[in-house]
């Protein structure tokens, strides 16, 4: 099975297109989003340390292709643990069964910034850090 996500980076709430081929004809395909890295052949429920979000289910067509989309979630709440989505590296997985064997995987980068401290009196020095931006990308503050 193959998997492609487009774009390969974005913000929380962005629409991400998922396409793939070589899936079993007309079978249901589950799509997961997680901060935990796993390999093809691993299992969602065993290898993602309880941190994932089922973002979509779809069906392969008569040619074994999938084409759908999901929106980047703000939280990962479907596993045993819950985690807020922040800027950094994430992974998109496909399976044939709920929380089952991983059939394909692709990396996805959530772009984002953190500001510290988040409040203070006038004149407080603030540190801004960003993740997932292109080299020399213009950022407006």
CSV table of C-alpha atoms in Angstrom, one decimal:
chain,number,residue,atom,x,y,z
A,1,UNK,CA,0.0,0.0,0.0
A,2,UNK,CA,1.2,3.5,-0.7
A,3,UNK,CA,0.2,6.8,1.0
A,4,UNK,CA,0.7,10.5,0.1
A,5,UNK,CA,-0.3,13.5,2.2
A,6,UNK,CA,-0.5,17.0,0.7
A,7,UNK,CA,0.6,19.4,1.8
A,8,UNK,CA,3.3,17.8,4.0
A,9,UNK,CA,3.2,20.6,6.6
A,10,UNK,CA,0.5,22.8,8.0
A,11,UNK,CA,-1.3,24.3,11.0
A,12,UNK,CA,-3.9,23.0,13.3
A,13,UNK,CA,-7.2,23.0,11.4
A,14,UNK,CA,-5.6,22.9,7.9
A,15,UNK,CA,-7.2,20.6,5.4
A,16,UNK,CA,-4.8,17.7,4.4
A,17,UNK,CA,-5.5,15.6,1.3
A,18,UNK,CA,-4.7,11.9,1.6
A,19,UNK,CA,-4.3,9.7,-1.4
A,20,UNK,CA,-3.0,6.2,-1.8
A,21,UNK,CA,-3.0,3.1,-4.0
A,22,UNK,CA,-2.7,-0.7,-3.8
A,23,UNK,CA,-5.3,-1.1,-1.1
A,24,UNK,CA,-7.7,-4.0,-1.1
A,25,UNK,CA,-10.6,-3.2,-3.4
A,26,UNK,CA,-13.6,-1.7,-1.6
A,27,UNK,CA,-12.1,-2.3,1.8
A,28,UNK,CA,-12.5,0.2,4.7
A,29,UNK,CA,-9.3,2.2,5.4
A,30,UNK,CA,-8.7,3.9,8.8
A,31,UNK,CA,-6.5,7.0,8.8
A,32,UNK,CA,-4.7,8.0,12.1
A,33,UNK,CA,-2.6,11.0,13.2
A,34,UNK,CA,0.0,10.6,15.9
A,35,UNK,CA,3.1,12.2,17.4
A,36,UNK,CA,4.5,8.7,17.9
A,37,UNK,CA,6.6,7.2,15.2
A,38,UNK,CA,6.0,3.6,14.1
A,39,UNK,CA,6.8,1.5,11.1
A,40,UNK,CA,4.7,-0.3,8.4
A,41,UNK,CA,3.7,-3.6,10.0
A,42,UNK,CA,3.5,-2.2,13.5
A,43,UNK,CA,0.2,-1.9,15.3
A,44,UNK,CA,-1.7,1.3,16.2
A,45,UNK,CA,-2.8,0.0,19.6
A,46,UNK,CA,0.6,-1.6,20.5
A,47,UNK,CA,3.2,0.8,19.1
A,48,UNK,CA,1.9,4.4,19.4
A,49,UNK,CA,2.2,4.6,23.2
A,50,UNK,CA,-1.5,5.3,23.5
A,51,UNK,CA,-1.3,8.6,21.6
A,52,UNK,CA,-3.3,9.0,18.4
A,53,UNK,CA,-6.4,10.4,16.8
A,54,UNK,CA,-8.5,8.5,14.2
A,55,UNK,CA,-9.0,11.4,11.8
A,56,UNK,CA,-10.9,9.7,9.0
A,57,UNK,CA,-12.3,6.5,7.5
A,58,UNK,CA,-12.7,5.9,3.8
A,59,UNK,CA,-13.1,3.0,1.4
A,60,UNK,CA,-10.7,2.0,-1.4
A,61,UNK,CA,-12.3,2.1,-4.8
A,62,UNK,CA,-12.4,-0.7,-7.4
A,63,UNK,CA,-8.9,0.1,-8.4
A,64,UNK,CA,-7.6,-0.1,-4.8
A,65,UNK,CA,-7.2,3.7,-4.5
A,66,UNK,CA,-8.1,6.0,-1.7
A,67,UNK,CA,-8.7,9.8,-1.9
A,68,UNK,CA,-10.0,11.8,1.0
A,69,UNK,CA,-9.0,14.6,3.4
A,70,UNK,CA,-8.8,15.4,7.1
A,71,UNK,CA,-8.2,18.5,9.2
A,72,UNK,CA,-5.2,18.6,11.4
A,73,UNK,CA,-6.6,18.0,15.0
A,74,UNK,CA,-5.8,20.2,18.0
A,75,UNK,CA,-5.7,17.2,20.3
A,76,UNK,CA,-4.9,13.5,20.1
A,77,UNK,CA,-7.6,11.9,22.3
A,78,UNK,CA,-8.5,8.5,20.8
A,79,UNK,CA,-5.7,6.5,22.5
A,80,UNK,CA,-5.2,5.7,26.2
A,81,UNK,CA,-3.4,9.0,26.6
A,82,UNK,CA,-4.4,12.5,25.6
A,83,UNK,CA,-2.0,15.1,24.1
A,84,UNK,CA,-2.3,18.6,22.6
A,85,UNK,CA,-1.0,19.0,19.1
A,86,UNK,CA,1.9,21.5,18.9
A,87,UNK,CA,4.4,22.4,16.3
A,88,UNK,CA,6.7,19.5,15.4
A,89,UNK,CA,6.8,16.2,13.6
A,90,UNK,CA,3.8,14.0,13.3
A,91,UNK,CA,2.8,10.8,11.4
A,92,UNK,CA,-0.2,9.8,9.3
A,93,UNK,CA,-1.0,6.1,9.3
A,94,UNK,CA,-3.4,3.8,7.4
A,95,UNK,CA,-4.9,0.5,8.6
A,96,UNK,CA,-7.6,-1.9,7.5
A,97,UNK,CA,-8.9,-2.5,11.0
A,98,UNK,CA,-9.6,-0.1,13.9
A,99,UNK,CA,-6.3,0.4,15.8
A,100,UNK,CA,-4.8,-2.4,13.7
A,101,UNK,CA,-1.7,-3.2,11.6
A,102,UNK,CA,-0.1,-0.2,10.0
A,103,UNK,CA,-0.2,-0.5,6.2
A,104,UNK,CA,1.4,2.8,5.2
A,105,UNK,CA,3.0,5.8,7.0
A,106,UNK,CA,3.9,9.4,6.0
A,107,UNK,CA,5.5,12.2,8.0
A,108,UNK,CA,3.7,15.5,8.5
A,109,UNK,CA,5.0,18.7,10.1
A,110,UNK,CA,2.7,20.9,12.2
A,111,UNK,CA,4.0,24.4,12.0
A,112,UNK,CA,3.6,26.5,15.1
A,113,UNK,CA,5.1,28.9,17.6
A,114,UNK,CA,5.4,29.1,21.3
A,115,UNK,CA,5.7,32.3,23.3
A,116,UNK,CA,7.2,32.4,26.8
A,117,UNK,CA,6.1,33.9,29.1
A,118,UNK,CA,2.5,34.1,27.9
A,119,UNK,CA,1.8,37.2,30.0
A,120,UNK,CA,3.6,39.9,32.0
A,121,UNK,CA,3.9,43.6,32.6
A,122,UNK,CA,4.9,46.1,29.9
A,123,UNK,CA,8.6,45.7,29.1
A,124,UNK,CA,8.7,41.9,29.9
A,125,UNK,CA,11.2,40.2,27.5
A,126,UNK,CA,9.4,37.5,25.5
A,127,UNK,CA,11.0,34.5,23.7
A,128,UNK,CA,9.3,33.3,20.5
A,129,UNK,CA,10.2,29.9,19.1
A,130,UNK,CA,8.9,28.4,15.9
A,131,UNK,CA,8.8,24.9,14.5
A,132,UNK,CA,8.3,23.6,10.9
A,133,UNK,CA,9.0,26.8,9.0
A,134,UNK,CA,11.1,27.0,5.9
A,135,UNK,CA,14.6,28.4,6.0
A,136,UNK,CA,14.5,32.2,5.6
A,137,UNK,CA,10.7,32.2,5.6
A,138,UNK,CA,9.3,35.6,6.4
A,139,UNK,CA,7.4,35.6,9.7
A,140,UNK,CA,5.4,38.5,11.0
A,141,UNK,CA,5.1,39.2,14.7
